[in-house]
Amino acid sequence: MNTLHKTLALVALASSSAAFAAVDFDSFDADGDGVISKTEAQVNSQLVQLFDQLDADGNGELSKEEFSKVQ
Protein backbone atom coordinates (compact mmCIF):
# COMPACT_ATOMS: atom_id res chain seq x y z
CA MET A 1 0.00 0.00 0.00
CA ASN A 2 1.50 3.31 -1.00
CA THR A 3 1.53 6.42 1.18
CA LEU A 4 -1.49 7.96 -0.51
CA HIS A 5 -3.59 4.83 0.05
CA LYS A 6 -2.48 4.66 3.69
CA THR A 7 -3.41 8.30 4.18
CA LEU A 8 -6.82 7.80 2.59
CA ALA A 9 -7.43 4.73 4.75
CA LEU A 10 -6.58 6.70 7.89
CA VAL A 11 -8.85 9.57 6.83
CA ALA A 12 -11.69 7.11 6.23
CA LEU A 13 -11.13 5.50 9.62
CA ALA A 14 -11.05 8.88 11.37
CA SER A 15 -14.29 10.00 9.73
CA SER A 16 -15.87 6.65 10.58
CA SER A 17 -14.83 7.08 14.20
CA ALA A 18 -16.86 10.25 14.41
CA ALA A 19 -19.89 8.38 13.13
CA PHE A 20 -19.48 5.68 15.78
CA ALA A 21 -18.91 8.15 18.62
CA ALA A 22 -22.64 8.55 19.18
CA VAL A 23 -23.30 4.81 18.98
CA ASP A 24 -22.22 2.38 21.66
CA PHE A 25 -21.30 -1.28 21.37
CA ASP A 26 -24.58 -2.48 22.87
CA SER A 27 -26.62 -0.78 20.16
CA PHE A 28 -24.92 -3.01 17.55
CA ASP A 29 -24.99 -6.17 19.71
CA ALA A 30 -28.65 -6.82 18.93
CA ASP A 31 -28.82 -10.28 20.49
CA GLY A 32 -26.87 -9.28 23.61
CA ASP A 33 -24.30 -12.07 23.33
CA GLY A 34 -21.35 -9.76 24.00
CA VAL A 35 -20.02 -9.62 20.42
CA ILE A 36 -21.02 -7.96 17.16
CA SER A 37 -21.47 -10.47 14.36
CA LYS A 38 -21.14 -9.61 10.68
CA THR A 39 -24.92 -9.91 10.45
CA GLU A 40 -25.41 -7.39 13.27
CA ALA A 41 -22.85 -5.07 11.65
CA GLN A 42 -24.99 -4.90 8.48
CA VAL A 43 -27.06 -2.08 10.01
CA ASN A 44 -24.13 0.32 9.48
CA SER A 45 -22.30 0.51 6.13
CA GLN A 46 -19.17 2.02 7.67
CA LEU A 47 -18.94 -0.76 10.24
CA VAL A 48 -19.32 -3.33 7.45
CA GLN A 49 -16.43 -1.71 5.55
CA LEU A 50 -14.18 -1.73 8.64
CA PHE A 51 -15.31 -5.06 10.08
CA ASP A 52 -12.44 -7.23 8.83
CA GLN A 53 -9.83 -4.63 9.86
CA LEU A 54 -11.31 -4.38 13.34
CA ASP A 55 -11.66 -8.16 13.78
CA ALA A 56 -8.10 -8.52 15.05
CA ASP A 57 -8.39 -12.21 15.96
CA GLY A 58 -10.21 -13.08 12.73
CA ASN A 59 -13.04 -14.96 14.45
CA GLY A 60 -15.81 -13.21 12.48
CA GLU A 61 -17.04 -11.26 15.51
CA LEU A 62 -16.13 -7.95 17.11
CA SER A 63 -15.51 -7.90 20.84
CA LYS A 64 -15.98 -4.74 22.88
CA GLU A 65 -12.20 -4.29 22.80
CA GLU A 66 -12.01 -4.63 19.01
CA PHE A 67 -14.99 -2.29 18.53
CA SER A 68 -13.44 0.29 20.84
CA LYS A 69 -10.62 0.82 18.31
CA VAL A 70 -12.96 3.02 16.22
CA GLN A 71 -14.11 5.19 19.09
mmCIF file of C-alpha atoms in Angstrom:
data_model
loop_
_atom_site.group_PDB
_atom_site.id
_atom_site.type_symbol
_atom_site.label_atom_id
_atom_site.label_comp_id
_atom_site.label_asym_id
_atom_site.label_seq_id
_atom_site.Cartn_x
_atom_site.Cartn_y
_atom_site.Cartn_z
ATOM 1 C CA MET A 1 0.000 0.000 0.000
ATOM 2 C CA ASN A 2 1.504 3.311 -1.000
ATOM 3 C CA THR A 3 1.533 6.416 1.176
ATOM 4 C CA LEU A 4 -1.494 7.960 -0.512
ATOM 5 C CA HIS A 5 -3.588 4.835 0.048
ATOM 6 C CA LYS A 6 -2.480 4.661 3.695
ATOM 7 C CA THR A 7 -3.407 8.299 4.184
ATOM 8 C CA LEU A 8 -6.817 7.804 2.587
ATOM 9 C CA ALA A 9 -7.431 4.729 4.753
ATOM 10 C CA LEU A 10 -6.584 6.701 7.890
ATOM 11 C CA VAL A 11 -8.855 9.572 6.834
ATOM 12 C CA ALA A 12 -11.692 7.107 6.232
ATOM 13 C CA LEU A 13 -11.129 5.502 9.623
ATOM 14 C CA ALA A 14 -11.053 8.883 11.369
ATOM 15 C CA SER A 15 -14.287 10.001 9.731
ATOM 16 C CA SER A 16 -15.873 6.654 10.584
ATOM 17 C CA SER A 17 -14.826 7.082 14.203
ATOM 18 C CA ALA A 18 -16.865 10.248 14.413
ATOM 19 C CA ALA A 19 -19.892 8.384 13.128
ATOM 20 C CA PHE A 20 -19.479 5.678 15.778
ATOM 21 C CA ALA A 21 -18.913 8.150 18.618
ATOM 22 C CA ALA A 22 -22.635 8.555 19.176
ATOM 23 C CA VAL A 23 -23.305 4.806 18.982
ATOM 24 C CA ASP A 24 -22.216 2.382 21.660
ATOM 25 C CA PHE A 25 -21.299 -1.282 21.372
ATOM 26 C CA ASP A 26 -24.576 -2.481 22.868
ATOM 27 C CA SER A 27 -26.616 -0.779 20.163
ATOM 28 C CA PHE A 28 -24.920 -3.006 17.546
ATOM 29 C CA ASP A 29 -24.992 -6.169 19.714
ATOM 30 C CA ALA A 30 -28.651 -6.817 18.931
ATOM 31 C CA ASP A 31 -28.819 -10.281 20.494
ATOM 32 C CA GLY A 32 -26.873 -9.279 23.614
ATOM 33 C CA ASP A 33 -24.300 -12.070 23.332
ATOM 34 C CA GLY A 34 -21.352 -9.765 23.997
ATOM 35 C CA VAL A 35 -20.024 -9.624 20.419
ATOM 36 C CA ILE A 36 -21.017 -7.957 17.155
ATOM 37 C CA SER A 37 -21.473 -10.472 14.358
ATOM 38 C CA LYS A 38 -21.142 -9.614 10.676
ATOM 39 C CA THR A 39 -24.924 -9.910 10.450
ATOM 40 C CA GLU A 40 -25.408 -7.391 13.275
ATOM 41 C CA ALA A 41 -22.854 -5.070 11.646
ATOM 42 C CA GLN A 42 -24.985 -4.899 8.477
ATOM 43 C CA VAL A 43 -27.059 -2.079 10.010
ATOM 44 C CA ASN A 44 -24.126 0.321 9.476
ATOM 45 C CA SER A 45 -22.301 0.506 6.132
ATOM 46 C CA GLN A 46 -19.173 2.024 7.674
ATOM 47 C CA LEU A 47 -18.937 -0.758 10.238
ATOM 48 C CA VAL A 48 -19.322 -3.325 7.445
ATOM 49 C CA GLN A 49 -16.428 -1.713 5.553
ATOM 50 C CA LEU A 50 -14.185 -1.728 8.636
ATOM 51 C CA PHE A 51 -15.307 -5.058 10.079
ATOM 52 C CA ASP A 52 -12.436 -7.227 8.828
ATOM 53 C CA GLN A 53 -9.828 -4.630 9.856
ATOM 54 C CA LEU A 54 -11.308 -4.383 13.345
ATOM 55 C CA ASP A 55 -11.664 -8.155 13.777
ATOM 56 C CA ALA A 56 -8.104 -8.520 15.055
ATOM 57 C CA ASP A 57 -8.386 -12.214 15.958
ATOM 58 C CA GLY A 58 -10.207 -13.084 12.732
ATOM 59 C CA ASN A 59 -13.043 -14.959 14.445
ATOM 60 C CA GLY A 60 -15.807 -13.207 12.481
ATOM 61 C CA GLU A 61 -17.044 -11.260 15.507
ATOM 62 C CA LEU A 62 -16.130 -7.953 17.112
ATOM 63 C CA SER A 63 -15.506 -7.905 20.837
ATOM 64 C CA LYS A 64 -15.980 -4.743 22.880
ATOM 65 C CA GLU A 65 -12.202 -4.288 22.799
ATOM 66 C CA GLU A 66 -12.008 -4.625 19.009
ATOM 67 C CA PHE A 67 -14.994 -2.293 18.527
ATOM 68 C CA SER A 68 -13.441 0.295 20.836
ATOM 69 C CA LYS A 69 -10.624 0.819 18.307
ATOM 70 C CA VAL A 70 -12.959 3.021 16.223
ATOM 71 C CA GLN A 71 -14.108 5.192 19.094
#
